[in-house]
mmCIF file of C-alpha atoms in Angstrom:
data_model
loop_
_atom_site.group_PDB
_atom_site.id
_atom_site.type_symbol
_atom_site.label_atom_id
_atom_site.label_comp_id
_atom_site.label_asym_id
_atom_site.label_seq_id
_atom_site.Cartn_x
_atom_site.Cartn_y
_atom_site.Cartn_z
ATOM 1 C CA MET A 1 -14.430 1.721 -4.114
ATOM 2 C CA ALA A 2 -16.711 4.165 -2.361
ATOM 3 C CA VAL A 3 -15.575 5.433 0.997
ATOM 4 C CA ALA A 4 -16.724 8.166 3.331
ATOM 5 C CA VAL A 5 -14.585 11.019 4.590
ATOM 6 C CA ALA A 6 -13.036 10.171 7.961
ATOM 7 C CA VAL A 7 -12.476 12.484 10.890
ATOM 8 C CA LEU A 8 -8.787 12.016 11.665
ATOM 9 C CA SER A 9 -7.571 11.930 15.261
ATOM 10 C CA VAL A 10 -4.296 11.808 17.128
ATOM 11 C CA VAL A 11 -3.347 8.324 18.329
ATOM 12 C CA THR A 12 -1.320 7.637 21.449
ATOM 13 C CA ALA A 13 0.859 4.536 21.613
ATOM 14 C CA CYS A 14 2.504 3.018 24.661
ATOM 15 C CA SER A 15 6.177 2.202 24.963
ATOM 16 C CA VAL A 16 7.364 -1.221 26.075
ATOM 17 C CA ASP A 17 8.152 0.174 29.514
ATOM 18 C CA GLY A 18 7.655 3.560 31.098
ATOM 19 C CA ASP A 19 5.024 6.167 30.384
ATOM 20 C CA ALA A 20 2.849 6.486 27.309
ATOM 21 C CA VAL A 21 4.646 7.937 24.294
ATOM 22 C CA ARG A 22 2.719 10.162 21.896
ATOM 23 C CA GLU A 23 3.438 9.121 18.334
ATOM 24 C CA PRO A 24 3.350 11.907 15.734
ATOM 25 C CA ASP A 25 0.014 11.987 13.939
ATOM 26 C CA LEU A 26 0.510 10.672 10.393
ATOM 27 C CA SER A 27 -2.488 12.585 9.060
ATOM 28 C CA GLY A 28 -0.321 15.688 8.723
ATOM 29 C CA ARG A 29 2.081 13.717 6.539
ATOM 30 C CA LEU A 30 -0.552 12.378 4.126
ATOM 31 C CA ILE A 31 -0.964 13.927 0.694
ATOM 32 C CA ALA A 32 -4.194 15.821 0.022
ATOM 33 C CA GLY A 33 -6.964 14.133 -1.934
ATOM 34 C CA SER A 34 -6.859 17.002 -4.420
ATOM 35 C CA SER A 35 -3.403 15.786 -5.551
ATOM 36 C CA PHE A 36 -4.822 12.680 -7.244
ATOM 37 C CA PRO A 37 -4.476 12.847 -11.048
ATOM 38 C CA TYR A 38 -7.887 11.542 -12.168
ATOM 39 C CA GLY A 39 -10.215 13.086 -9.607
ATOM 40 C CA PRO A 40 -10.087 13.798 -5.881
ATOM 41 C CA GLY A 41 -9.252 11.062 -3.420
ATOM 42 C CA THR A 42 -11.356 10.387 -0.330
ATOM 43 C CA ALA A 43 -10.050 9.452 3.121
ATOM 44 C CA VAL A 44 -10.735 5.887 4.231
ATOM 45 C CA PRO A 45 -12.654 5.941 7.541
ATOM 46 C CA ALA A 46 -10.979 4.333 10.546
ATOM 47 C CA VAL A 47 -13.516 1.499 10.672
ATOM 48 C CA ALA A 48 -12.578 0.475 7.108
ATOM 49 C CA LEU A 49 -8.796 0.777 7.512
ATOM 50 C CA PRO A 50 -8.111 -2.882 8.475
ATOM 51 C CA GLY A 51 -9.757 -4.084 5.261
ATOM 52 C CA ALA A 52 -8.074 -1.414 3.157
ATOM 53 C CA ILE A 53 -4.656 -2.290 4.591
ATOM 54 C CA SER A 54 -5.302 -5.976 3.906
ATOM 55 C CA ASP A 55 -6.252 -5.180 0.302
ATOM 56 C CA VAL A 56 -3.156 -3.058 -0.306
ATOM 57 C CA THR A 57 -0.614 -5.294 1.446
ATOM 58 C CA PHE A 58 -2.126 -8.692 0.575
ATOM 59 C CA ARG A 59 -1.906 -9.679 4.243
ATOM 60 C CA PRO A 60 -5.117 -11.558 5.119
ATOM 61 C CA LEU A 61 -7.012 -10.426 8.208
ATOM 62 C CA ARG A 62 -7.324 -13.884 9.760
ATOM 63 C CA SER A 63 -5.074 -16.347 7.914
ATOM 64 C CA ALA A 64 -1.732 -16.758 6.148
ATOM 65 C CA ASN A 65 -0.756 -16.835 2.502
ATOM 66 C CA THR A 66 0.619 -19.930 0.800
ATOM 67 C CA PRO A 67 3.570 -20.279 1.173
ATOM 68 C CA SER A 68 3.317 -18.751 4.664
ATOM 69 C CA ASP A 69 6.651 -16.949 4.173
ATOM 70 C CA CYS A 70 4.855 -14.813 1.583
ATOM 71 C CA THR A 71 2.568 -13.321 4.241
ATOM 72 C CA PRO A 72 3.626 -9.697 4.791
ATOM 73 C CA ALA A 73 4.382 -8.539 8.320
ATOM 74 C CA ALA A 74 1.614 -6.674 10.101
ATOM 75 C CA ILE A 75 0.901 -2.993 9.534
ATOM 76 C CA ASP A 76 -0.177 -0.947 12.565
ATOM 77 C CA THR A 77 -3.775 0.093 11.951
ATOM 78 C CA ASP A 78 -3.624 2.605 14.815
ATOM 79 C CA GLY A 79 -2.705 5.916 13.250
ATOM 80 C CA ALA A 80 -2.620 4.560 9.684
ATOM 81 C CA GLU A 81 -4.004 6.873 7.022
ATOM 82 C CA ALA A 82 -5.271 6.049 3.532
ATOM 83 C CA ILE A 83 -6.886 7.888 0.640
ATOM 84 C CA VAL A 84 -8.585 6.243 -2.338
ATOM 85 C CA GLY A 85 -9.252 7.978 -5.656
ATOM 86 C CA PRO A 86 -10.304 7.052 -9.181
ATOM 87 C CA GLY A 87 -7.880 5.467 -11.595
ATOM 88 C CA GLY A 88 -7.273 6.558 -15.166
ATOM 89 C CA PRO A 89 -8.501 5.103 -18.474
ATOM 90 C CA ALA A 90 -7.525 1.584 -17.366
ATOM 91 C CA GLY A 91 -10.215 1.829 -14.690
ATOM 92 C CA GLY A 92 -9.818 0.804 -11.094
ATOM 93 C CA THR A 93 -8.499 2.883 -8.224
ATOM 94 C CA LEU A 94 -5.473 4.711 -6.901
ATOM 95 C CA THR A 95 -4.670 4.275 -3.217
ATOM 96 C CA VAL A 96 -2.170 6.084 -0.999
ATOM 97 C CA LEU A 97 -1.471 4.347 2.328
ATOM 98 C CA LEU A 98 0.805 5.729 5.049
ATOM 99 C CA ALA A 99 1.332 3.615 8.157
ATOM 100 C CA ARG A 100 3.779 2.406 10.763
ATOM 101 C CA THR A 101 5.222 -1.041 10.217
ATOM 102 C CA THR A 102 6.497 -3.899 12.343
ATOM 103 C CA ASP A 103 9.336 -4.879 10.000
ATOM 104 C CA SER A 104 12.310 -3.262 8.315
ATOM 105 C CA PHE A 105 12.360 -2.408 4.621
ATOM 106 C CA ASP A 106 14.902 -5.198 4.068
ATOM 107 C CA ASP A 107 12.494 -7.690 5.643
ATOM 108 C CA PHE A 108 9.719 -6.301 3.452
ATOM 109 C CA ARG A 109 11.895 -6.867 0.371
ATOM 110 C CA ALA A 110 12.530 -10.458 1.418
ATOM 111 C CA ARG A 111 8.798 -11.217 1.412
ATOM 112 C CA GLN A 112 8.169 -10.058 -2.166
ATOM 113 C CA CYS A 113 7.400 -13.547 -3.466
ATOM 114 C CA ALA A 114 7.192 -14.191 -7.190
ATOM 115 C CA SER A 115 3.975 -16.184 -6.742
ATOM 116 C CA PHE A 116 1.676 -16.931 -3.811
ATOM 117 C CA VAL A 117 -1.962 -17.709 -3.008
ATOM 118 C CA VAL A 118 -3.763 -15.194 -0.826
ATOM 119 C CA GLY A 119 -4.967 -16.748 2.416
ATOM 120 C CA GLY A 120 -8.669 -16.726 3.121
ATOM 121 C CA THR A 121 -9.654 -16.585 -0.553
ATOM 122 C CA VAL A 122 -10.969 -19.287 -2.861
ATOM 123 C CA GLY A 123 -7.679 -19.446 -4.711
ATOM 124 C CA THR A 124 -6.553 -15.975 -5.752
ATOM 125 C CA THR A 125 -2.973 -16.230 -6.984
ATOM 126 C CA ILE A 126 -0.696 -13.176 -7.018
ATOM 127 C CA THR A 127 2.211 -13.129 -9.450
ATOM 128 C CA THR A 128 4.717 -10.345 -8.776
ATOM 129 C CA ARG A 129 7.647 -8.769 -10.616
ATOM 130 C CA THR A 130 9.725 -6.661 -8.209
ATOM 131 C CA THR A 131 12.268 -3.950 -8.997
ATOM 132 C CA ASP A 132 14.423 -1.964 -6.575
ATOM 133 C CA ASP A 133 14.605 1.575 -7.865
ATOM 134 C CA ASP A 134 16.473 4.393 -6.076
ATOM 135 C CA GLY A 135 15.333 3.592 -2.543
ATOM 136 C CA ARG A 136 11.874 2.466 -3.491
ATOM 137 C CA ILE A 137 10.354 -0.863 -4.486
ATOM 138 C CA VAL A 138 8.221 -1.170 -7.610
ATOM 139 C CA ASN A 139 5.868 -4.155 -7.735
ATOM 140 C CA GLU A 140 3.863 -5.190 -10.774
ATOM 141 C CA ARG A 141 1.280 -7.780 -9.782
ATOM 142 C CA ASP A 142 -1.200 -9.937 -11.674
ATOM 143 C CA LEU A 143 -4.222 -11.283 -9.776
ATOM 144 C CA SER A 144 -5.782 -14.471 -11.104
ATOM 145 C CA ALA A 145 -8.324 -17.114 -10.138
ATOM 146 C CA ASN A 146 -8.907 -20.458 -11.834
ATOM 147 C CA GLY A 147 -6.203 -19.599 -14.362
ATOM 148 C CA THR A 148 -7.831 -16.311 -15.443
ATOM 149 C CA THR A 149 -6.234 -12.941 -14.710
ATOM 150 C CA TYR A 150 -8.847 -10.476 -13.515
ATOM 151 C CA ALA A 151 -6.845 -7.527 -12.159
ATOM 152 C CA HIS A 152 -3.395 -5.949 -12.055
ATOM 153 C CA VAL A 153 -1.482 -3.766 -9.596
ATOM 154 C CA TYR A 154 1.239 -1.204 -10.253
ATOM 155 C CA GLU A 155 2.673 -0.342 -6.848
ATOM 156 C CA LEU A 156 5.455 1.848 -5.461
ATOM 157 C CA VAL A 157 6.671 1.524 -1.867
ATOM 158 C CA ARG A 158 9.132 3.501 0.267
ATOM 159 C CA GLN A 159 9.991 3.306 3.949
ATOM 160 C CA GLU A 160 11.852 5.572 6.349
ATOM 161 C CA GLY A 161 12.278 4.288 9.891
ATOM 162 C CA SER A 162 9.045 2.573 10.846
ATOM 163 C CA VAL A 163 6.859 4.623 8.472
ATOM 164 C CA ARG A 164 5.973 3.062 5.118
ATOM 165 C CA LEU A 165 4.286 4.652 2.116
ATOM 166 C CA TYR A 166 2.362 2.684 -0.513
ATOM 167 C CA VAL A 167 0.975 4.145 -3.715
ATOM 168 C CA GLN A 168 -1.006 1.537 -5.606
ATOM 169 C CA ASN A 169 -2.764 1.652 -8.967
ATOM 170 C CA ARG A 170 -5.134 -1.330 -9.192
ATOM 171 C CA TYR A 171 -6.797 -1.775 -12.559
ATOM 172 C CA GLY A 172 -8.685 -4.321 -14.610
ATOM 173 C CA ALA A 173 -7.548 -3.541 -18.142
ATOM 174 C CA ALA A 174 -4.938 -5.678 -19.881
ATOM 175 C CA THR A 175 -2.294 -2.947 -19.768
ATOM 176 C CA LEU A 176 -1.527 0.322 -18.012
ATOM 177 C CA SER A 177 -0.525 3.101 -20.394
ATOM 178 C CA ASP A 178 2.782 4.949 -20.116
ATOM 179 C CA ALA A 179 0.850 8.099 -19.200
ATOM 180 C CA GLU A 180 -0.960 6.306 -16.356
ATOM 181 C CA ARG A 181 2.311 4.870 -15.069
ATOM 182 C CA ALA A 182 3.822 8.356 -15.142
ATOM 183 C CA ALA A 183 0.811 9.780 -13.285
ATOM 184 C CA THR A 184 1.146 7.076 -10.616
ATOM 185 C CA ARG A 185 4.856 7.812 -10.209
ATOM 186 C CA THR A 186 4.145 11.540 -9.909
ATOM 187 C CA LEU A 187 1.528 10.863 -7.225
ATOM 188 C CA PHE A 188 4.082 8.695 -5.419
ATOM 189 C CA ALA A 189 6.771 11.398 -5.617
ATOM 190 C CA ASP A 190 4.360 14.022 -4.260
ATOM 191 C CA ALA A 191 3.169 11.663 -1.507
ATOM 192 C CA ALA A 192 6.758 10.806 -0.536
ATOM 193 C CA ALA A 193 7.707 14.476 -0.378
ATOM 194 C CA ARG A 194 4.765 15.095 1.952
ATOM 195 C CA ALA A 195 5.406 11.987 4.071
ATOM 196 C CA PHE A 196 9.185 12.173 4.366
ATOM 197 C CA GLY A 197 10.013 15.781 3.604
ATOM 198 C CA GLY A 198 11.658 15.202 0.228
#
């Protein structure tokens, strides 16, 4: 996935009542592209963030998944930051996404469906195996169409307050090696330390 380097800016959000409240800029909490294990990552430009967030979260831009309860809650595109870099021998890409959310981590857990069809597609089915692991969620997903699996996702997610971190390894090979899994977990640990301070 080729992306251009974005110029990051501070975003101001408004409170429900009262004066505007300046939200801390998440760009200072995003890991550097040089930290990616298989080559430098590149910032996703603001214009491409809605599509990138949809790809990572499996929340369609203009429809719902089937069943509808398997549609993730919205991610705030304002102030979201993402970097995409090359994957390892299994091919594909590594993505780090840091954004503010509209749901709690418990609500996020509740929407990790074992199987659903992505809304707005011609029948892409996502099968997911979810593990809770020391404050983070690990998802292993298989993407298939017409009964044929064409891609896989190894994903780690952590949330503190309203800020959520995704690190996702999306690949096309049949398996992801132990070394590639370890590299993805190391990237996640480094990204979490940067995002949450430890």
